[in-house]
mmCIF file of C-alpha atoms and ligand atoms in Angstrom:
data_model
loop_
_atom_site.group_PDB
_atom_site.id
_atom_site.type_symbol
_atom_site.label_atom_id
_atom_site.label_comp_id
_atom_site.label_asym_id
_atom_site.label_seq_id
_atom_site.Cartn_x
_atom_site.Cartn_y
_atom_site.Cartn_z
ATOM 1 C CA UNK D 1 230.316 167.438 243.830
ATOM 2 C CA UNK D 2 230.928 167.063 240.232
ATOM 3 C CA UNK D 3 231.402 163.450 238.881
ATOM 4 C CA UNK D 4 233.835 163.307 235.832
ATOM 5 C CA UNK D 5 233.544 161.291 232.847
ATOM 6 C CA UNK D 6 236.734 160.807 230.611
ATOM 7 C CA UNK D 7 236.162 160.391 227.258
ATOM 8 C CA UNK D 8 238.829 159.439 224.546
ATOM 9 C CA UNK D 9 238.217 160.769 220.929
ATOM 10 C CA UNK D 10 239.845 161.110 217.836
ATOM 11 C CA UNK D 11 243.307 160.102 217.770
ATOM 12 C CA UNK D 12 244.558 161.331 221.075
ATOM 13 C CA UNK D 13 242.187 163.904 222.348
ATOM 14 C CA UNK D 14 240.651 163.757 225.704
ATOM 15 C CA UNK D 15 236.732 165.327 226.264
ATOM 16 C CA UNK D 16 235.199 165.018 229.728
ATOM 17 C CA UNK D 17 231.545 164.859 230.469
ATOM 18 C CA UNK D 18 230.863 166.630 234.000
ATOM 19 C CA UNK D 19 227.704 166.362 236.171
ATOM 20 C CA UNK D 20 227.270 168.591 239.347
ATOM 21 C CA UNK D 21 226.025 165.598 241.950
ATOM 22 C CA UNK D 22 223.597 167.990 243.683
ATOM 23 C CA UNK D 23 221.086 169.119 240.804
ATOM 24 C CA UNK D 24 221.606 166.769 237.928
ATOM 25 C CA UNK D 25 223.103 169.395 235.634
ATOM 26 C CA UNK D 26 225.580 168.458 233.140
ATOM 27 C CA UNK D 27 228.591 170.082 231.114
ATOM 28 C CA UNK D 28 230.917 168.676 228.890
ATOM 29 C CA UNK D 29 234.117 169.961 228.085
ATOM 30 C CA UNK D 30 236.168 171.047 224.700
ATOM 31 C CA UNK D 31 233.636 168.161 222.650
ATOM 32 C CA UNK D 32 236.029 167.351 219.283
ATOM 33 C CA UNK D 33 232.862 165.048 217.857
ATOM 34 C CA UNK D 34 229.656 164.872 219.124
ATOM 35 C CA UNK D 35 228.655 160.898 218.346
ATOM 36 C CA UNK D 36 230.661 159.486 221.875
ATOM 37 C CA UNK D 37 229.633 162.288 223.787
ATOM 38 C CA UNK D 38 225.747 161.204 222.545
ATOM 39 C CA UNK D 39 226.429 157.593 223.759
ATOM 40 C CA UNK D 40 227.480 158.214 226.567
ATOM 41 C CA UNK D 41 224.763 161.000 227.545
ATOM 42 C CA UNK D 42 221.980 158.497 226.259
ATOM 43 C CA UNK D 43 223.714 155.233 227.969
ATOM 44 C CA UNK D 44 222.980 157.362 231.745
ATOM 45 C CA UNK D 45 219.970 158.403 230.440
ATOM 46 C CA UNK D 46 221.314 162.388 230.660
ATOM 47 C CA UNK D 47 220.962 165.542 228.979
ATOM 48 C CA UNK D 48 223.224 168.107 228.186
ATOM 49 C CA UNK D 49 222.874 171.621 229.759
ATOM 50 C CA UNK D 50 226.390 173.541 228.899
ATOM 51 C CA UNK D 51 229.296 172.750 226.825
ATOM 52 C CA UNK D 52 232.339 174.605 228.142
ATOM 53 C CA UNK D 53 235.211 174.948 225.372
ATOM 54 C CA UNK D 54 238.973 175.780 226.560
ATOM 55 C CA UNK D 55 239.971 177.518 222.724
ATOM 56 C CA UNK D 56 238.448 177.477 219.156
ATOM 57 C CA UNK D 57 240.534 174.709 217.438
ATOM 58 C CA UNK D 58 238.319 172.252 215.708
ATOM 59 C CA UNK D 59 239.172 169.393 217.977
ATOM 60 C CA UNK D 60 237.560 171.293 220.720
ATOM 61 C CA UNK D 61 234.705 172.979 219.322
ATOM 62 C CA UNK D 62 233.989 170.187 216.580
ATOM 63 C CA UNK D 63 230.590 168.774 218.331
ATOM 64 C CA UNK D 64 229.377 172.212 219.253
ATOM 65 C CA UNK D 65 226.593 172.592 216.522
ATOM 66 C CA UNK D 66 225.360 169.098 216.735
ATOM 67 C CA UNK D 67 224.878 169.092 220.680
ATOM 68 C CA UNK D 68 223.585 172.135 220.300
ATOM 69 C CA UNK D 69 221.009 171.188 217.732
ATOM 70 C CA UNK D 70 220.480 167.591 219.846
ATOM 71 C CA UNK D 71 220.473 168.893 223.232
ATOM 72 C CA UNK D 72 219.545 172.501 222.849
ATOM 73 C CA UNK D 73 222.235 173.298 225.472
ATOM 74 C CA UNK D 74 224.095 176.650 226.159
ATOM 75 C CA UNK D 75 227.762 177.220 224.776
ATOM 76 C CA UNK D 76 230.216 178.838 227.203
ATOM 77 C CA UNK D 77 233.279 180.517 225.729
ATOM 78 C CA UNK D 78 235.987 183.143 226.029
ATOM 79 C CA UNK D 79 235.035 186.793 225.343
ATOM 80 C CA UNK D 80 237.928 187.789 223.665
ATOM 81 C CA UNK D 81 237.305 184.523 221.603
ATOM 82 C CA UNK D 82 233.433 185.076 220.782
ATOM 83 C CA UNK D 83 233.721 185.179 216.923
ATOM 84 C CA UNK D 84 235.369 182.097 216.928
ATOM 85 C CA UNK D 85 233.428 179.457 219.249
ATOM 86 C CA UNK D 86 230.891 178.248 217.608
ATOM 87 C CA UNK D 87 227.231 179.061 218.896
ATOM 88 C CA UNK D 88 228.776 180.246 221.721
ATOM 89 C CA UNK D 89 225.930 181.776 224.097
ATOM 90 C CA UNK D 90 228.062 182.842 227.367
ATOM 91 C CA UNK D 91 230.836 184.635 226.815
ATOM 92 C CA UNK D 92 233.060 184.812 229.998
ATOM 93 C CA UNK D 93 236.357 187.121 231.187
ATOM 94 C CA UNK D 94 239.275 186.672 232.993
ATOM 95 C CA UNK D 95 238.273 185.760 236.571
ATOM 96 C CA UNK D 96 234.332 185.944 236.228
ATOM 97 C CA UNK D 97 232.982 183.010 238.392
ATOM 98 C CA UNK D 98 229.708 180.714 236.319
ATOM 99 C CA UNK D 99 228.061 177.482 237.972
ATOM 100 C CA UNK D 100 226.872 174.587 236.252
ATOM 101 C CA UNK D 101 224.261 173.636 238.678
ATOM 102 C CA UNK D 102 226.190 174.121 242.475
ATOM 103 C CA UNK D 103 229.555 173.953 240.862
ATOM 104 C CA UNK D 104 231.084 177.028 241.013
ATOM 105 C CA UNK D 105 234.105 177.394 238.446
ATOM 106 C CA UNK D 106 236.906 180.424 237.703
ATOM 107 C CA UNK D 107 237.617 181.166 234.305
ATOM 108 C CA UNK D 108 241.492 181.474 234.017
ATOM 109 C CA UNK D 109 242.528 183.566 230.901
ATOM 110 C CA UNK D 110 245.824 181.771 229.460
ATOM 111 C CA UNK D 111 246.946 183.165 226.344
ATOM 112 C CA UNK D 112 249.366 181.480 224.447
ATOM 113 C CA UNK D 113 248.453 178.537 222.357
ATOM 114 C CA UNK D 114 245.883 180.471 221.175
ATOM 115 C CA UNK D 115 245.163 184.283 221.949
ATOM 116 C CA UNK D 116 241.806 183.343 223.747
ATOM 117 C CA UNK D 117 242.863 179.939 225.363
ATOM 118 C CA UNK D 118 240.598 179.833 228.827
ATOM 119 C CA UNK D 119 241.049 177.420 231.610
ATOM 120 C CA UNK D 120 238.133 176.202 233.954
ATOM 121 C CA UNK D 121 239.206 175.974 237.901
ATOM 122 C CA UNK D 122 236.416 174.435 240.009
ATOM 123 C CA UNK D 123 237.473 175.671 243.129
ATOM 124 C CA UNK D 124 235.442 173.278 245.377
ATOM 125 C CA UNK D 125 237.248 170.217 244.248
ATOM 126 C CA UNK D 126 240.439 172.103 242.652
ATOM 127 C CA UNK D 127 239.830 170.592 238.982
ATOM 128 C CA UNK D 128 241.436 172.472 236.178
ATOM 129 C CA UNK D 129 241.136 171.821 232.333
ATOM 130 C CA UNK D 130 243.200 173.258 231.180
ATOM 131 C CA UNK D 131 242.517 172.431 226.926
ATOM 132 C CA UNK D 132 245.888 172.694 225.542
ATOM 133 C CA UNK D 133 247.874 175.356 227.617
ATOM 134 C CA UNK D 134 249.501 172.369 229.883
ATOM 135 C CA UNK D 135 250.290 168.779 228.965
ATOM 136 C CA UNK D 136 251.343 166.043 231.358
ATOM 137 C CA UNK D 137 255.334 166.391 231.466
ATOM 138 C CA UNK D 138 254.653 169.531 228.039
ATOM 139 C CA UNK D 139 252.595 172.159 226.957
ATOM 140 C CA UNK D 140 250.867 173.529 224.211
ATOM 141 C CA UNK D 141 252.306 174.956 221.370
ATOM 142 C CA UNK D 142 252.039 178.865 221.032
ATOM 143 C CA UNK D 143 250.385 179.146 217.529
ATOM 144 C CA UNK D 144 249.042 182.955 218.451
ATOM 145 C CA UNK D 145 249.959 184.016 222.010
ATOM 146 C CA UNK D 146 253.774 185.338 222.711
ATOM 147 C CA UNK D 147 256.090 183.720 225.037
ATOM 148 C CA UNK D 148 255.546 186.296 227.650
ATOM 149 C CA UNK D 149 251.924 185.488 227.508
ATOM 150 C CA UNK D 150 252.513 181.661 227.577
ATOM 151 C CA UNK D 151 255.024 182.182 230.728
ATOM 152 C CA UNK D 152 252.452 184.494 232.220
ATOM 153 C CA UNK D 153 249.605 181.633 231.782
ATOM 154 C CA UNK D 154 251.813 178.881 233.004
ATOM 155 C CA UNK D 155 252.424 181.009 236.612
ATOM 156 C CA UNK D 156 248.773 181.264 236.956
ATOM 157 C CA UNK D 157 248.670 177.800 236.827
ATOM 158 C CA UNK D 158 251.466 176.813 238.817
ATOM 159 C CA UNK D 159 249.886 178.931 241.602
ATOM 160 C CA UNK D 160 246.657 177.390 242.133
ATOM 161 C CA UNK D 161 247.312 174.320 244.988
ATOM 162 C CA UNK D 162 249.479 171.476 244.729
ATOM 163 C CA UNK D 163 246.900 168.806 245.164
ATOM 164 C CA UNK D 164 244.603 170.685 241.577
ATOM 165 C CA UNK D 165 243.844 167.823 239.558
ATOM 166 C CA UNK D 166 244.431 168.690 235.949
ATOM 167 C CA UNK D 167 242.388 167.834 233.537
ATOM 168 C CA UNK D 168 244.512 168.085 230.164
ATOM 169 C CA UNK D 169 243.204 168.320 226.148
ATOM 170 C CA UNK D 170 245.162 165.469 224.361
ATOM 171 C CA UNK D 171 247.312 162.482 225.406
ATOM 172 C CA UNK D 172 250.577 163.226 225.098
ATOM 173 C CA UNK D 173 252.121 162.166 228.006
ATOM 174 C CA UNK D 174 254.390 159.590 226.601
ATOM 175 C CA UNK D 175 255.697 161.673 223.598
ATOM 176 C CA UNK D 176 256.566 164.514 226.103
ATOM 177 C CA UNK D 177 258.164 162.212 228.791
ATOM 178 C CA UNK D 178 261.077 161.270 226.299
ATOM 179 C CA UNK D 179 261.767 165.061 225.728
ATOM 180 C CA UNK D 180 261.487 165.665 229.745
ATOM 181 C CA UNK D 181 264.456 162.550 229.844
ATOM 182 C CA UNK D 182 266.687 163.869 226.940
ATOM 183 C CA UNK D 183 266.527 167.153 228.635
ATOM 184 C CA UNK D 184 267.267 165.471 231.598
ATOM 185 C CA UNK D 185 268.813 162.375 231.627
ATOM 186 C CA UNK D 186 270.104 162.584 235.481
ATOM 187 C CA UNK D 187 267.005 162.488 237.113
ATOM 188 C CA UNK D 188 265.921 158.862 238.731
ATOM 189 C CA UNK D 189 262.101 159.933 240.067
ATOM 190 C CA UNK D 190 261.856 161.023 236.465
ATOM 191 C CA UNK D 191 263.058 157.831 235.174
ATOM 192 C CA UNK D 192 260.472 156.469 237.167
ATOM 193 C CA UNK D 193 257.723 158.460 236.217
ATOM 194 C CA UNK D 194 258.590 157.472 232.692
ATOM 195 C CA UNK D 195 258.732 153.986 233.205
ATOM 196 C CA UNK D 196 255.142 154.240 234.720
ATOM 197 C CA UNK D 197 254.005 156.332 232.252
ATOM 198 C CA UNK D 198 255.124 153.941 229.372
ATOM 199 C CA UNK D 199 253.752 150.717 231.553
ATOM 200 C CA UNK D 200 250.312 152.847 231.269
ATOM 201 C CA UNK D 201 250.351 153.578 227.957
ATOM 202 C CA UNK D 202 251.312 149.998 226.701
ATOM 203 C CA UNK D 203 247.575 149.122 228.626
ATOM 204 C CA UNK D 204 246.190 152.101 227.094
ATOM 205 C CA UNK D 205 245.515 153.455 230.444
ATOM 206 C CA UNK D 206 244.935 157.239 230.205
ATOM 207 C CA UNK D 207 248.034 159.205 232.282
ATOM 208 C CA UNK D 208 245.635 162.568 232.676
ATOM 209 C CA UNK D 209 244.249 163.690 234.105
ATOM 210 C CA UNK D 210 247.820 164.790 236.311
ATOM 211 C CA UNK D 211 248.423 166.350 239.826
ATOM 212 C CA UNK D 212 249.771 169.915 239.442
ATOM 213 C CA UNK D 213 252.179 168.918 242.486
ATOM 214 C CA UNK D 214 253.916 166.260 239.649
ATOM 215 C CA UNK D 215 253.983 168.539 236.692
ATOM 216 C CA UNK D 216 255.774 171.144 239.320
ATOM 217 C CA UNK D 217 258.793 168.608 239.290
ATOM 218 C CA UNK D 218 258.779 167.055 236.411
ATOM 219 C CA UNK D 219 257.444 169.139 233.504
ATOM 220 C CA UNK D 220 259.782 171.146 231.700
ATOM 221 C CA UNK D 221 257.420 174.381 231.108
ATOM 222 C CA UNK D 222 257.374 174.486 235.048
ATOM 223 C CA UNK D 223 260.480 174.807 235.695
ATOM 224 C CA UNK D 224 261.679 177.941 233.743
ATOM 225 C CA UNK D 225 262.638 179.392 236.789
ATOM 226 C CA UNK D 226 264.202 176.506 238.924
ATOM 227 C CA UNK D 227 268.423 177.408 238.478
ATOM 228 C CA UNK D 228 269.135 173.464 239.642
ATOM 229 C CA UNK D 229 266.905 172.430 236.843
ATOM 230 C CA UNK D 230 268.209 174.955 234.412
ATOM 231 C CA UNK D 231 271.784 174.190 235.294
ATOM 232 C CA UNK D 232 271.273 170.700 234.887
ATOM 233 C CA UNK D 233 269.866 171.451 231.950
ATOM 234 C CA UNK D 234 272.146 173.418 230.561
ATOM 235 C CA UNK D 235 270.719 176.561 229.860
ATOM 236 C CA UNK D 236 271.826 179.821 231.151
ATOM 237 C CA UNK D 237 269.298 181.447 233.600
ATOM 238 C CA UNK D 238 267.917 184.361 232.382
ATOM 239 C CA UNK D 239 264.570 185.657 232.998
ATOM 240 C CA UNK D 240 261.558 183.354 232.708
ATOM 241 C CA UNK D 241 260.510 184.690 229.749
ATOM 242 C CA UNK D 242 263.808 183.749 227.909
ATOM 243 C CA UNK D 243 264.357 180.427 229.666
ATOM 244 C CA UNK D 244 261.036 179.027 228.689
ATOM 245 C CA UNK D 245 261.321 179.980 224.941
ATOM 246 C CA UNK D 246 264.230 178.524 225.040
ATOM 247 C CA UNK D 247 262.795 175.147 226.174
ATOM 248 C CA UNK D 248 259.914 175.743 224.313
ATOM 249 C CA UNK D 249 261.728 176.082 220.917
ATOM 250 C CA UNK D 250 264.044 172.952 221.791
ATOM 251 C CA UNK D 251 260.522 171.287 222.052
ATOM 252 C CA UNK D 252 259.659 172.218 218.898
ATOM 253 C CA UNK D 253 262.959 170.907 217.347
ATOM 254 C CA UNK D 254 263.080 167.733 218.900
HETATM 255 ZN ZN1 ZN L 301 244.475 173.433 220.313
HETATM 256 FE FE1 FE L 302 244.006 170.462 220.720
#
């Protein structure tokens, strides 16, 4: 069992501290600056065995050296993606199963926002984080992958099960829900998704992580492939390659 720990940082990045139940180890995940991640290790009296990053952008990998240095604890990264993760120790491919302590995880290769964007899938409890390949209600932007990899990466998602919890890189739930409604201004459970979503965010409640079962019908970058969607949409159906750029660059436009 792995207990989660949320933790907010900079402006609207999310880092999560995980801790496999059984043996006491500890990860945390895609750590922009070390000094939360420190108080909240030291408030629970914890170390830090791994850190686990999703891509190389500084607001992932920015607290790598200094846990490293503090903690002495071992940096897990993409293969393809070595020379860019810093003091990264294990470097992992597409598919290779790791543990931190009895939680076993799948590394999901999703090229696209960056060329060496990884996902972590622990199968046991179906979490995915997923870094900045899927948003709630958006996804990243593709600074370095093509759109056929992005599509590709999104599939792989979409096919783990319904109920995967996903664990996301940055809170952008409420910027992406008013592009979901101006794409599609028809749809009433989206309406009230929104409304939620907006409710939450006036608390400052967190809307990730999300249930891959919602993003299926409600994010855009799911539904490249669902005619009713595109229809209502209005955007011609042709192949999912083409009909997710297209979204994708009305994204970036908006
Ligand atoms: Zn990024
Ligand atoms: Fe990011």
């Amino acid at each position: 069992m792995l207990e989660i720990i949320q933790i907010p940082l900079l402006s609207d990045n999310y880092s999560y501290i995980i801790i496999d139940k059984n043996t006491n180890t500890t990860g945390c995940i895609d750590p922009s600056v070390a000094k939360n991640v420190v108080n909240i290790l030291k408030k629970k009296g914890i170390g830090l065995d791994f850190i686990l990053n999703t891509h190389h952008h500084h607001d992932h990998v920015g607290g790598n050296k200094e846990l490293k240095e503090i903690y002495n604890c071992k940096i897990i990264g993409c293969f393809n993606d070595q020379k860019r993760i810093p003091g990264i120790d294990i470097k992992l491919k597409d598919n290779e199963n790791y543990n931190i302590g009895d939680s076993l995880f799948k590394v999901i290769n999703t090229p696209g926002h960056t060329i060496g964007h990884i996902c972590f899938y622990f199968m046991d409890q179906n979490f995915l984080f997923c870094g900045d390949t899927i948003f709630s209600l958006g996804c990243g932007r593709l600074f370095e992958g093509s759109y056929e990899q992005m599509t590709e990466s999104i599939l792989k998602i979409r096919s783990l099960p319904d109920c995967t919890k996903i664990f996301c890189g940055h809170e952008y739930t409420e910027s992406n829900a008013k592009f979901a409604e101006f794409l599609d201004s028809g749809d009433d459970l989206l309406k009230k998704k929104v409304s939620q979503i907006k409710r939450d965010r006036s608390m400052s409640k967190p809307t990730v992580p999300t249930l891959l079962k919602e993003e299926k019908m409600f994010n855009p970058f799911m539904k490249f492939d669902n005619s009713q969607y595109l229809d209502s949409i209005k955007i011609e159906n042709i192949s999912d390659v083409e009909n997710f750029k297209k979204i994708r660059i009305m994204k970036d436009n908006f």
